[in-house]
Coordinates of C-alpha atoms (C1' of nucleotides) in Angstrom, one line a residue:
Chain A
M178 CA -11.9 0.3 28.7
N179 CA -8.8 2.4 29.2
G180 CA -10.4 5.8 29.1
I181 CA -9.9 6.5 25.4
S182 CA -12.5 8.8 24.1
L183 CA -13.1 10.7 20.9
D184 CA -11.8 14.0 22.3
R185 CA -8.6 12.4 23.6
A186 CA -7.8 10.4 20.4
Y187 CA -8.4 13.3 18.1
S188 CA -7.5 16.2 20.4
D189 CA -5.1 17.5 17.7
L190 CA -7.9 17.7 15.2
F191 CA -11.2 18.3 16.9
S192 CA -12.0 20.9 19.5
P193 CA -13.7 19.6 22.7
D194 CA -17.0 20.9 21.3
E195 CA -16.5 19.2 18.0
A196 CA -15.5 15.9 19.7
T197 CA -18.7 16.1 21.8
L198 CA -20.7 16.7 18.7
V199 CA -19.2 13.8 16.8
G200 CA -19.6 11.6 19.8
R201 CA -23.3 12.3 20.0
F202 CA -23.7 10.7 16.6
L203 CA -22.0 7.5 17.6
D204 CA -24.1 4.5 18.7
D205 CA -23.4 2.6 21.9
P206 CA -20.2 0.6 22.1
I207 CA -20.2 -2.9 20.6
P208 CA -17.7 -5.5 22.0
L209 CA -15.8 -7.6 19.5
R210 CA -14.3 -11.0 20.2
A211 CA -10.6 -11.6 19.3
R212 CA -10.1 -12.8 15.7
Q213 CA -13.5 -11.8 14.6
R214 CA -14.2 -10.7 11.0
F215 CA -16.7 -7.9 11.5
V216 CA -16.7 -6.3 8.1
R217 CA -16.5 -8.5 5.0
A218 CA -15.5 -7.2 1.6
R219 CA -18.3 -6.3 -0.8
E220 CA -20.9 -6.5 1.9
T221 CA -23.4 -3.6 1.8
L222 CA -22.8 -1.4 4.8
T223 CA -25.1 1.2 6.5
H224 CA -22.8 2.2 9.3
S225 CA -19.3 3.4 9.7
A226 CA -17.3 2.7 12.9
Y227 CA -15.0 4.2 15.4
L228 CA -12.5 2.0 17.2
V229 CA -12.6 2.7 20.9
D230 CA -10.3 -0.1 22.1
G231 CA -8.3 -3.0 20.7
F232 CA -6.4 -3.6 17.4
V233 CA -8.1 -4.2 14.1
G234 CA -6.6 -5.1 10.7
R235 CA -7.5 -4.7 7.1
Y236 CA -6.9 -7.7 4.8
R237 CA -7.0 -8.7 1.2
S238 CA -6.3 -12.3 0.1
D239 CA -4.9 -13.7 -3.1
W240 CA -6.6 -16.6 -4.9
T241 CA -4.7 -19.2 -2.9
G242 CA -6.1 -17.7 0.3
R243 CA -2.8 -16.1 1.5
R244 CA -3.6 -12.8 3.1
Q245 CA -1.9 -9.4 2.8
F246 CA -2.4 -7.2 5.8
L247 CA -3.1 -3.7 4.4
A248 CA -3.5 -1.5 7.5
L249 CA -3.4 -1.7 11.2
Q250 CA -6.0 0.4 13.1
I251 CA -5.4 1.5 16.6
P252 CA -7.7 2.9 19.2
G253 CA -9.1 6.2 18.2
D254 CA -9.2 5.4 14.5
F255 CA -12.2 5.9 12.4
I256 CA -12.1 2.5 10.7
D257 CA -14.9 2.6 8.2
L258 CA -15.2 6.0 6.7
P259 CA -15.0 4.7 3.1
S260 CA -18.3 2.8 3.5
Y261 CA -20.1 6.1 4.0
M262 CA -19.3 7.2 0.5
L263 CA -18.9 3.9 -1.2
G264 CA -21.5 1.7 0.5
R265 CA -19.1 -1.2 0.9
L266 CA -15.5 -2.0 1.5
D267 CA -13.1 -3.7 -0.9
H268 CA -11.3 -5.7 1.9
D269 CA -12.0 -7.5 5.2
L270 CA -11.8 -6.0 8.7
D271 CA -10.7 -8.4 11.4
S272 CA -10.1 -7.8 15.1
F273 CA -6.8 -9.1 16.6
T274 CA -7.8 -8.9 20.2
A275 CA -11.0 -8.3 22.0
A276 CA -12.0 -4.8 20.8
T277 CA -14.7 -2.2 21.2
I278 CA -16.2 -0.2 18.4
C279 CA -18.9 2.5 18.2
R280 CA -20.9 2.5 15.0
M281 CA -22.2 5.6 13.2
P282 CA -25.1 5.2 10.9
H283 CA -24.5 6.8 7.5
E284 CA -27.6 9.0 7.9
K285 CA -25.9 10.7 10.8
F286 CA -23.1 11.9 8.5
T287 CA -25.7 14.0 6.7
A288 CA -26.9 15.3 10.0
L289 CA -23.3 16.2 11.0
R290 CA -22.8 18.0 7.6
Q291 CA -25.9 20.0 8.3
A292 CA -25.0 20.8 11.9
A293 CA -21.2 21.5 11.5
P294 CA -19.8 21.4 7.9
D295 CA -16.3 22.2 9.1
T296 CA -16.3 19.3 11.6
Y297 CA -17.8 17.0 8.9
D298 CA -14.9 18.1 6.6
K299 CA -12.4 16.9 9.1
L300 CA -13.6 13.4 8.4
W301 CA -12.4 13.9 4.9
R302 CA -9.1 15.0 6.2
I303 CA -8.8 11.9 8.3
S304 CA -9.4 9.7 5.3
L305 CA -6.7 11.6 3.4
I306 CA -4.2 10.8 6.1
D307 CA -5.3 7.2 6.0
A308 CA -4.6 7.3 2.3
A309 CA -1.1 8.6 3.0
I310 CA -0.5 5.7 5.4
H311 CA -1.6 3.3 2.7
R312 CA 0.8 4.8 0.2
Y313 CA 3.6 4.5 2.7
W314 CA 2.6 0.9 3.3
A315 CA 3.2 0.3 -0.4
F316 CA 6.6 2.0 -0.2
R317 CA 7.5 -0.1 2.8
V318 CA 6.8 -3.5 1.2
G319 CA 7.8 -2.4 -2.3
R320 CA 11.2 -0.8 -1.6
L321 CA 12.6 -1.9 1.8
V322 CA 14.3 -5.2 2.6
G323 CA 13.0 -7.6 5.3
R324 CA 14.6 -6.2 8.4
A325 CA 13.9 -2.6 7.3
R326 CA 10.3 -3.4 6.7
I327 CA 9.8 -4.6 10.2
A328 CA 11.7 -1.8 11.8
N329 CA 9.8 0.7 9.7
L330 CA 6.4 -0.7 10.5
F331 CA 7.3 -0.8 14.2
A332 CA 8.4 2.9 14.0
E333 CA 5.1 3.8 12.4
I334 CA 3.0 1.9 14.9
F335 CA 4.9 3.4 17.8
V336 CA 4.6 7.0 16.6
R337 CA 0.9 6.6 15.9
Q338 CA 0.2 5.2 19.3
F339 CA 2.6 7.7 21.0
S340 CA 0.9 10.6 19.3
R341 CA -2.4 9.6 20.9
G342 CA -0.9 9.0 24.3
L343 CA -1.4 5.2 24.0
C344 CA 2.1 4.3 25.0
D345 CA 5.3 5.5 26.7
Q346 CA 8.4 6.5 24.8
D347 CA 10.3 3.3 25.4
R348 CA 7.7 0.6 24.5
F349 CA 4.4 0.1 22.9
P350 CA 1.7 -2.6 22.7
L351 CA 1.6 -4.7 19.5
L352 CA -1.3 -7.0 19.9
I353 CA -0.6 -9.2 16.9
T354 CA 1.3 -12.4 16.3
Q355 CA 4.5 -12.9 14.3
N356 CA 2.3 -14.5 11.7
D357 CA 0.3 -11.3 11.4
L358 CA 3.5 -9.3 11.3
A359 CA 4.7 -11.4 8.4
E360 CA 1.4 -10.8 6.5
A361 CA 1.8 -7.1 7.1
C362 CA 5.3 -7.0 5.8
G363 CA 4.8 -9.3 2.8
M364 CA 7.1 -12.0 4.0
T365 CA 6.9 -15.5 5.5
P366 CA 6.5 -16.0 9.3
V367 CA 9.8 -17.8 9.4
H368 CA 11.6 -14.9 7.9
A369 CA 9.8 -12.4 10.1
N370 CA 11.0 -14.4 13.1
R371 CA 14.6 -14.3 11.8
M372 CA 14.5 -10.6 11.2
L373 CA 13.1 -10.0 14.7
G374 CA 16.0 -12.0 16.0
E375 CA 18.4 -9.7 14.1
L376 CA 16.8 -6.6 15.5
R377 CA 17.0 -8.0 18.9
A378 CA 20.7 -9.0 18.4
E379 CA 21.5 -5.6 17.1
G380 CA 20.1 -4.1 20.3
I381 CA 17.3 -2.2 18.5
C382 CA 14.1 -3.7 19.9
S383 CA 12.5 -6.9 21.2
L384 CA 9.0 -8.2 20.8
I385 CA 8.0 -9.9 24.0
N386 CA 4.5 -10.7 25.2
R387 CA 2.7 -8.6 22.6
E388 CA 4.8 -5.6 23.4
V389 CA 7.7 -4.1 21.6
V390 CA 10.4 -2.8 23.8
L391 CA 12.5 0.0 22.2
H392 CA 16.1 -0.4 23.1
D393 CA 17.3 2.1 20.6
F394 CA 14.7 4.1 18.7
P395 CA 17.1 6.2 16.7
A396 CA 18.7 3.0 15.4
M397 CA 15.2 1.6 14.6
V398 CA 14.4 4.8 12.6
K399 CA 17.7 4.4 10.8
T400 CA 17.4 0.7 10.0
G401 CA 13.8 1.2 8.9
Q402 CA 14.6 4.4 7.0
F403 CA 11.6 5.8 8.7
E404 CA 10.2 9.2 8.1
W405 CA 6.9 10.5 9.6
D406 CA 6.0 13.4 7.4
Y407 CA 3.2 11.3 5.9
L408 CA 1.5 11.0 9.3
F409 CA 0.7 14.7 9.4
L410 CA 1.3 15.0 13.1
P411 CA 0.5 18.1 15.0
P412 CA 3.5 20.4 15.6
D413 CA 4.1 19.5 19.3
I414 CA 4.0 15.8 18.6
E415 CA 6.2 16.3 15.5
A416 CA 8.8 18.0 17.7
E417 CA 8.6 15.3 20.3
V418 CA 9.1 12.6 17.7
Q419 CA 12.0 14.6 16.2
R420 CA 13.6 14.6 19.7
L421 CA 13.1 10.8 20.1
C422 CA 14.8 10.2 16.8
G423 CA 17.9 11.9 18.1
R424 CA 20.9 10.8 16.1
S425 CA 18.9 9.4 13.2
T426 CA 20.1 10.4 9.7
A427 CA 16.7 11.2 8.3
P428 CA 16.8 14.0 5.7
A429 CA 16.2 17.4 7.3
R430 CA 12.7 18.8 6.8
R431 CA 10.7 21.7 7.8
S432 CA 7.6 21.1 9.9
Q433 CA 4.4 22.3 8.3
A434 CA 1.7 24.0 10.2
I435 CA -1.3 21.8 10.7
C436 CA -4.8 22.6 11.7
R437 CA -4.8 22.1 15.5
M438 CA -7.7 23.1 17.6
L439 CA -6.9 22.5 21.2
Chain B
M271 CA -5.1 17.6 -26.6
N272 CA -7.4 14.7 -27.3
G273 CA -10.7 16.2 -26.2
I274 CA -10.7 14.8 -22.6
S275 CA -12.7 17.0 -20.5
L276 CA -14.0 16.8 -16.9
D277 CA -17.5 15.7 -17.9
R278 CA -16.2 12.9 -20.0
A279 CA -13.7 11.6 -17.5
Y280 CA -16.1 11.6 -14.6
S281 CA -19.3 11.0 -16.5
D282 CA -20.1 8.2 -14.1
L283 CA -19.9 10.4 -11.1
F284 CA -20.8 14.0 -12.1
S285 CA -23.9 15.1 -14.0
P286 CA -23.2 17.4 -16.9
D287 CA -24.2 20.4 -14.7
E288 CA -21.9 19.3 -12.0
A289 CA -19.1 18.8 -14.4
T290 CA -19.6 22.3 -15.8
L291 CA -19.7 23.7 -12.3
V292 CA -16.5 22.0 -11.2
G293 CA -14.9 23.0 -14.5
R294 CA -15.6 26.6 -13.8
F295 CA -13.4 26.4 -10.7
L296 CA -10.4 25.1 -12.7
D297 CA -7.7 27.5 -13.8
D298 CA -6.4 27.6 -17.4
P299 CA -4.5 24.5 -18.6
I300 CA -0.8 24.3 -17.8
P301 CA 1.5 22.3 -20.0
L302 CA 4.1 20.1 -18.3
R303 CA 7.3 18.8 -20.0
A304 CA 8.1 15.1 -19.9
R305 CA 9.9 14.0 -16.8
Q306 CA 9.1 17.1 -14.8
R307 CA 8.8 17.1 -11.0
F308 CA 5.9 19.5 -10.6
V309 CA 5.0 18.8 -7.0
R310 CA 7.7 18.2 -4.4
A311 CA 7.0 16.4 -1.1
R312 CA 6.6 18.7 1.9
E313 CA 6.3 21.8 -0.2
T314 CA 3.4 24.1 0.9
L315 CA 0.7 24.0 -1.7
T316 CA -2.1 26.4 -2.4
H317 CA -3.6 24.7 -5.4
S318 CA -4.9 21.2 -6.3
A319 CA -4.8 19.9 -9.8
Y320 CA -6.7 18.0 -12.4
L321 CA -4.9 15.9 -15.0
V322 CA -6.2 16.7 -18.4
D323 CA -3.7 14.8 -20.5
G324 CA -0.6 12.7 -20.1
F325 CA 0.6 10.3 -17.4
V326 CA 1.8 11.3 -14.0
G327 CA 3.4 9.3 -11.2
R328 CA 3.6 9.5 -7.4
Y329 CA 7.0 8.6 -5.9
R330 CA 8.7 8.1 -2.6
S331 CA 12.4 7.5 -2.3
D332 CA 14.4 5.5 0.2
W333 CA 17.6 7.0 1.8
T334 CA 19.8 5.6 -0.9
G335 CA 17.7 7.5 -3.5
R336 CA 16.0 4.4 -5.0
R337 CA 12.4 5.3 -5.8
Q338 CA 9.1 3.4 -5.2
F339 CA 6.4 4.4 -7.5
L340 CA 3.2 4.7 -5.5
A341 CA 0.5 5.5 -7.9
L342 CA -0.1 6.1 -11.6
Q343 CA -2.4 8.9 -12.6
I344 CA -4.2 8.9 -15.9
P345 CA -6.1 11.6 -17.7
G346 CA -9.2 12.6 -15.8
D347 CA -7.7 12.0 -12.4
F348 CA -7.8 14.7 -9.7
I349 CA -4.1 14.3 -8.7
D350 CA -3.8 16.6 -5.8
L351 CA -6.9 16.6 -3.6
P352 CA -4.9 15.7 -0.4
S353 CA -3.2 19.1 -0.5
Y354 CA -6.5 20.9 -0.1
M355 CA -7.0 19.4 3.4
L356 CA -3.4 18.8 4.3
G357 CA -1.6 21.8 2.7
R358 CA 1.2 19.7 1.4
L359 CA 2.0 16.2 0.0
D360 CA 4.1 13.5 1.5
H361 CA 5.5 12.4 -1.9
D362 CA 6.7 13.7 -5.2
L363 CA 4.6 14.0 -8.4
D364 CA 6.4 13.6 -11.7
S365 CA 5.2 13.7 -15.2
F366 CA 6.2 10.8 -17.5
T367 CA 5.3 12.4 -20.8
A368 CA 4.4 15.8 -21.8
A369 CA 1.1 16.5 -19.9
T370 CA -1.5 19.0 -19.2
I371 CA -3.0 19.9 -15.8
C372 CA -5.6 22.4 -14.6
R373 CA -5.0 23.8 -11.2
M374 CA -7.8 24.6 -8.7
P375 CA -7.0 27.1 -6.0
H376 CA -7.9 25.8 -2.5
E377 CA -10.2 28.8 -1.9
K378 CA -12.4 27.6 -4.7
F379 CA -13.1 24.4 -2.9
T380 CA -14.8 26.5 -0.2
A381 CA -16.8 28.2 -3.0
L382 CA -17.8 24.8 -4.4
R383 CA -18.9 23.6 -1.0
Q384 CA -21.0 26.7 -0.7
A385 CA -22.5 26.4 -4.2
A386 CA -23.0 22.6 -4.3
P387 CA -22.3 20.6 -1.2
D388 CA -23.2 17.3 -2.9
T389 CA -20.8 17.9 -5.7
Y390 CA -18.1 19.0 -3.3
D391 CA -18.7 15.7 -1.4
K392 CA -18.0 13.7 -4.5
L393 CA -14.4 14.9 -4.3
W394 CA -14.2 13.1 -1.0
R395 CA -15.6 10.1 -2.7
I396 CA -12.9 10.3 -5.3
S397 CA -10.2 10.4 -2.7
L398 CA -11.7 7.3 -1.0
I399 CA -11.4 5.4 -4.3
D400 CA -7.8 6.6 -4.6
A401 CA -7.2 5.2 -1.1
A402 CA -8.6 1.9 -2.2
I403 CA -6.2 1.9 -5.2
H404 CA -3.3 2.6 -2.8
R405 CA -4.3 -0.3 -0.6
Y406 CA -4.5 -2.6 -3.6
W407 CA -1.1 -1.4 -4.6
A408 CA 0.2 -2.6 -1.3
F409 CA -1.5 -5.9 -1.8
R410 CA 0.1 -6.2 -5.2
V411 CA 3.7 -5.6 -4.2
G412 CA 3.3 -7.4 -0.9
R413 CA 1.6 -10.6 -1.9
L414 CA 2.1 -11.3 -5.6
V415 CA 5.2 -12.7 -7.3
G416 CA 7.0 -10.9 -10.0
R417 CA 5.1 -11.9 -13.1
A418 CA 1.8 -11.6 -11.3
R419 CA 2.6 -8.1 -10.1
I420 CA 3.1 -6.9 -13.7
A421 CA 0.1 -8.7 -15.0
N422 CA -2.0 -7.3 -12.2
L423 CA -0.8 -3.7 -12.6
F424 CA -1.4 -3.9 -16.4
A425 CA -4.9 -5.1 -15.7
E426 CA -5.6 -2.2 -13.4
I427 CA -4.2 0.4 -15.8
F428 CA -6.2 -1.1 -18.6
V429 CA -9.5 -1.2 -16.7
R430 CA -9.0 2.3 -15.4
Q431 CA -8.4 3.7 -18.9
F432 CA -11.0 1.6 -20.5
S433 CA -13.6 2.8 -18.0
R434 CA -12.9 6.4 -19.1
G435 CA -13.0 5.6 -22.8
L436 CA -9.2 6.2 -23.1
C437 CA -8.5 2.9 -24.9
D438 CA -10.0 0.1 -26.9
Q439 CA -10.5 -3.3 -25.5
D440 CA -7.4 -5.0 -27.0
R441 CA -4.7 -2.5 -26.1
F442 CA -3.9 0.5 -24.0
P443 CA -1.2 3.2 -23.8
L444 CA 1.4 2.8 -21.1
L445 CA 3.6 5.9 -21.4
I446 CA 6.3 4.7 -19.1
T447 CA 9.6 2.9 -19.4
Q448 CA 10.5 -0.6 -18.1
N449 CA 12.5 1.1 -15.5
D450 CA 9.4 2.9 -14.3
L451 CA 7.4 -0.3 -14.4
A452 CA 10.1 -1.9 -12.2
E453 CA 9.8 0.9 -9.7
A454 CA 6.1 0.5 -9.6
C455 CA 6.3 -3.2 -9.0
G456 CA 9.1 -3.2 -6.4
M457 CA 11.6 -5.1 -8.5
T458 CA 14.7 -4.4 -10.6
P459 CA 14.5 -3.3 -14.2
V460 CA 16.3 -6.5 -15.3
H461 CA 13.7 -8.6 -13.6
A462 CA 10.8 -6.6 -15.0
N463 CA 12.2 -7.1 -18.4
R464 CA 12.4 -10.9 -17.9
M465 CA 8.8 -11.1 -16.6
L466 CA 7.6 -9.1 -19.6
G467 CA 9.4 -11.7 -21.7
E468 CA 7.5 -14.4 -20.0
L469 CA 4.2 -12.7 -20.4
R470 CA 4.9 -12.3 -24.1
A471 CA 6.0 -15.9 -24.4
E472 CA 2.9 -17.1 -22.7
G473 CA 0.8 -15.2 -25.2
I474 CA -0.7 -12.9 -22.6
C475 CA 0.5 -9.4 -23.7
S476 CA 3.3 -7.5 -25.2
L477 CA 4.7 -4.0 -24.4
I478 CA 5.7 -2.4 -27.6
N479 CA 6.3 1.3 -28.2
R480 CA 4.7 2.5 -25.0
E481 CA 1.6 0.4 -25.7
V482 CA 0.5 -2.8 -24.1
V483 CA -1.2 -5.2 -26.6
L484 CA -3.6 -7.6 -24.9
H485 CA -3.4 -11.0 -26.6
D486 CA -5.4 -12.8 -23.8
F487 CA -6.9 -10.5 -21.2
P488 CA -8.6 -13.4 -19.3
A489 CA -5.2 -15.0 -19.0
M490 CA -3.7 -11.7 -17.7
V491 CA -6.5 -11.4 -15.1
K492 CA -5.8 -15.0 -14.0
T493 CA -2.0 -14.7 -13.9
G494 CA -2.3 -11.4 -12.0
Q495 CA -5.1 -12.7 -9.8
F496 CA -6.8 -9.4 -10.7
E497 CA -10.0 -8.3 -9.2
W498 CA -11.6 -4.9 -9.8
D499 CA -14.1 -4.5 -7.0
Y500 CA -11.7 -1.9 -5.4
L501 CA -12.1 0.4 -8.4
F502 CA -15.8 1.0 -7.6
L503 CA -16.8 1.0 -11.3
P504 CA -20.2 2.1 -12.4
P505 CA -22.4 -0.9 -13.1
D506 CA -22.3 -0.7 -16.9
I507 CA -18.5 -0.6 -17.0
E508 CA -18.5 -3.3 -14.3
A509 CA -20.5 -5.6 -16.6
E510 CA -18.3 -4.8 -19.6
V511 CA -15.1 -5.7 -17.6
Q512 CA -16.8 -8.8 -16.4
R513 CA -17.5 -9.7 -20.0
L514 CA -13.9 -9.1 -21.0
C515 CA -12.6 -11.3 -18.3
G516 CA -14.4 -14.2 -19.8
R517 CA -13.0 -17.5 -18.5
S518 CA -11.1 -15.9 -15.6
T519 CA -11.5 -17.7 -12.3
A520 CA -12.0 -14.7 -10.2
P521 CA -14.2 -15.3 -7.2
A522 CA -17.9 -14.6 -8.0
R523 CA -19.2 -11.3 -6.7
R524 CA -22.3 -9.2 -6.8
S525 CA -22.1 -5.8 -8.3
Q526 CA -23.0 -3.0 -6.0
A527 CA -25.1 0.0 -7.1
I528 CA -23.0 3.1 -7.4
C529 CA -24.0 6.7 -7.6
R530 CA -24.2 7.3 -11.4
M531 CA -25.7 10.6 -12.7
L532 CA -25.6 10.4 -16.4
Chain C
dC185 C1' 28.4 8.9 -37.7
dG186 C1' 28.3 8.9 -32.8
dC187 C1' 25.8 9.4 -28.7
dG188 C1' 22.6 8.2 -25.0
dG189 C1' 18.6 6.1 -23.3
dA190 C1' 16.0 2.0 -23.5
dG191 C1' 15.8 -2.7 -23.8
dT192 C1' 17.9 -7.5 -23.6
dT193 C1' 20.6 -11.4 -22.1
dG194 C1' 24.1 -14.2 -19.3
dA195 C1' 26.1 -15.8 -15.0
dA196 C1' 27.1 -15.6 -10.1
dC197 C1' 25.4 -14.4 -5.9
dG198 C1' 22.2 -13.9 -1.9
dC199 C1' 18.0 -12.9 0.4
dA200 C1' 13.8 -15.1 1.3
dT201 C1' 11.0 -19.2 0.9
dT202 C1' 9.8 -23.8 1.8
dC203 C1' 9.5 -27.8 4.5
dA204 C1' 10.5 -29.9 8.5
dA205 C1' 11.3 -30.7 13.2
dG206 C1' 11.6 -29.0 17.2
dT207 C1' 10.6 -25.9 21.8
dC208 C1' 8.0 -22.8 24.4
dT209 C1' 3.4 -20.8 26.1
dT210 C1' -1.1 -20.8 27.3
dG211 C1' -5.5 -22.3 28.3
dT212 C1' -8.3 -26.2 29.5
dG213 C1' -10.1 -30.1 31.9
dG214 C1' -9.2 -34.0 34.8
Chain D
dC139 C1' -1.9 -29.5 40.7
dC140 C1' -0.7 -31.9 36.6
dA141 C1' -1.6 -33.6 31.8
dC142 C1' -2.6 -32.5 27.6
dA143 C1' -3.6 -30.0 23.4
dA144 C1' -3.3 -26.1 20.4
dG145 C1' -1.2 -22.3 19.0
dA146 C1' 3.0 -19.5 18.9
dC147 C1' 7.7 -19.2 18.4
dT148 C1' 12.4 -21.0 17.0
dT149 C1' 15.9 -23.2 14.3
dG150 C1' 18.1 -25.9 10.4
dA151 C1' 18.9 -27.1 5.7
dA152 C1' 17.8 -27.2 0.8
dT153 C1' 15.8 -24.8 -2.8
dG154 C1' 14.7 -20.9 -5.8
dC155 C1' 13.3 -16.3 -7.1
dG156 C1' 15.1 -12.1 -7.7
dT157 C1' 19.3 -9.2 -7.6
dT158 C1' 23.6 -7.6 -9.1
dC159 C1' 27.0 -6.6 -12.3
dA160 C1' 28.3 -6.7 -16.8
dA161 C1' 28.2 -6.7 -21.6
dC162 C1' 25.8 -6.0 -25.5
dT163 C1' 21.9 -4.7 -29.0
dC164 C1' 18.5 -1.7 -30.6
dC165 C1' 16.6 2.7 -31.7
dG166 C1' 15.9 7.6 -32.3
dC167 C1' 18.2 11.8 -32.8
dG168 C1' 21.6 15.5 -33.5

DNA sequence: CGCGGAGTTGAACGCATTCAAGTCTTGTGG
DNA sequence: CCACAAGACTTGAATGCGTTCAACTCCGCG
């Protein structure tokens, strides 16, 4: 769609040769309609998937049917690695918008392990970062108040997209509704709407036409108490994000060398 | 301490030979004092760790210093796999009680990969289940109300210990304070105390002397809207838990075959 | 005996929910 | 082009769950 390819999305992790190698194991792209449930919890799975384009969400529902949105996947994410080892997922995967995925049959993982164990291991690394994002999600909904949850989530989604070159530094696409946002932040749609109003009134950001415009990113980072160490960014992106945060009062930290191949 | 060893804790995953092999890569046991921070966020790490005995918690703090408790590790957990791939953690690890860990130098992972790639891969599997537990943690604090959060967390901690043979079916050790419990559930200690009172009054459970006595486990499962598919239990334990849930109204599900070696 | 940590209880406050009634957008078909 | 419907967004007012602050009890321990 927009030129996203494996080597671009994971240029910080995979060398061009590795990206080509992994790409060879992916099946042809499959288009998804908007609002399509394409992986159901507990269903036996034989393929994992790589998200080429569009936004996808992970969900778990309570017994009254109300959903908690557990993770947001953006283009370039491997969205189904757990099924390789576990054979099924414990949650549903829905597309928000029209999207494109490439599936990877589980047998091909074995082939990849054979051909390039180090490259194969990087898939483990990817799932460990996913786990860190999940933990941070629990921190966000467990510890922060309404306005901070939204600011914090926005900051994460911005940084993740920015680090892949999916957006400029002053705005980013957020292809979900306020209702989805509320389910992500563990609050009601009404309250999410009010908190968005506050963020707008405070001159921090505005959500217009499925896009968040960042009027004051440092203020967003501060309001959301956002830190990004859990994203394990490559050092150059880390420095870039640090620069964008400007006058934020985040605790000082040392950047940690990360395996970067390009 | 109480005879927990690698082969017992992971008997559903590792064969005796595999358990012996992994055990050979572990260093000698290290004792931890109660309330000791033994891994600090962002610190460079050269070892992972295996929890032999005691309870350990993962934490992340907001900028005012209030903590969110992100995960509870019980004996038999590998508590530090992410550091092998990522070189550091994004959160703190604290012991609750006196505890015992065995460290495993990162170099030995490479040796294990060399010696037994399939066994090595099971460590990836373990971290994927950890990730599922993290996602469910977000569901719990994001979607459930106070009393349900506590009942749900209790149910998880019970099932995880029960599946390792760490407790009987009518009670389980919970070596944390009400303050810790509140930090786990994203609520104040005062409120956690009141919710515990309600659970006791309803005849569901009581927390006495660092032990939860289960008066009515099916009612706990129902109140907490607990499901256990995300724990990826071996089929025999799965059936056992299903039996204990008795008259719970959990949605019906098919059990899924899981790699079991013993 | 006194100390400190853990647990318990009461009362006032406030953030977030709930329910309801609107407005604004967007896509569709006449 | 307009009419209409459906979904998304917005706003108000009442309610309630959970917080906050405070005081007090209980228990183990030196």
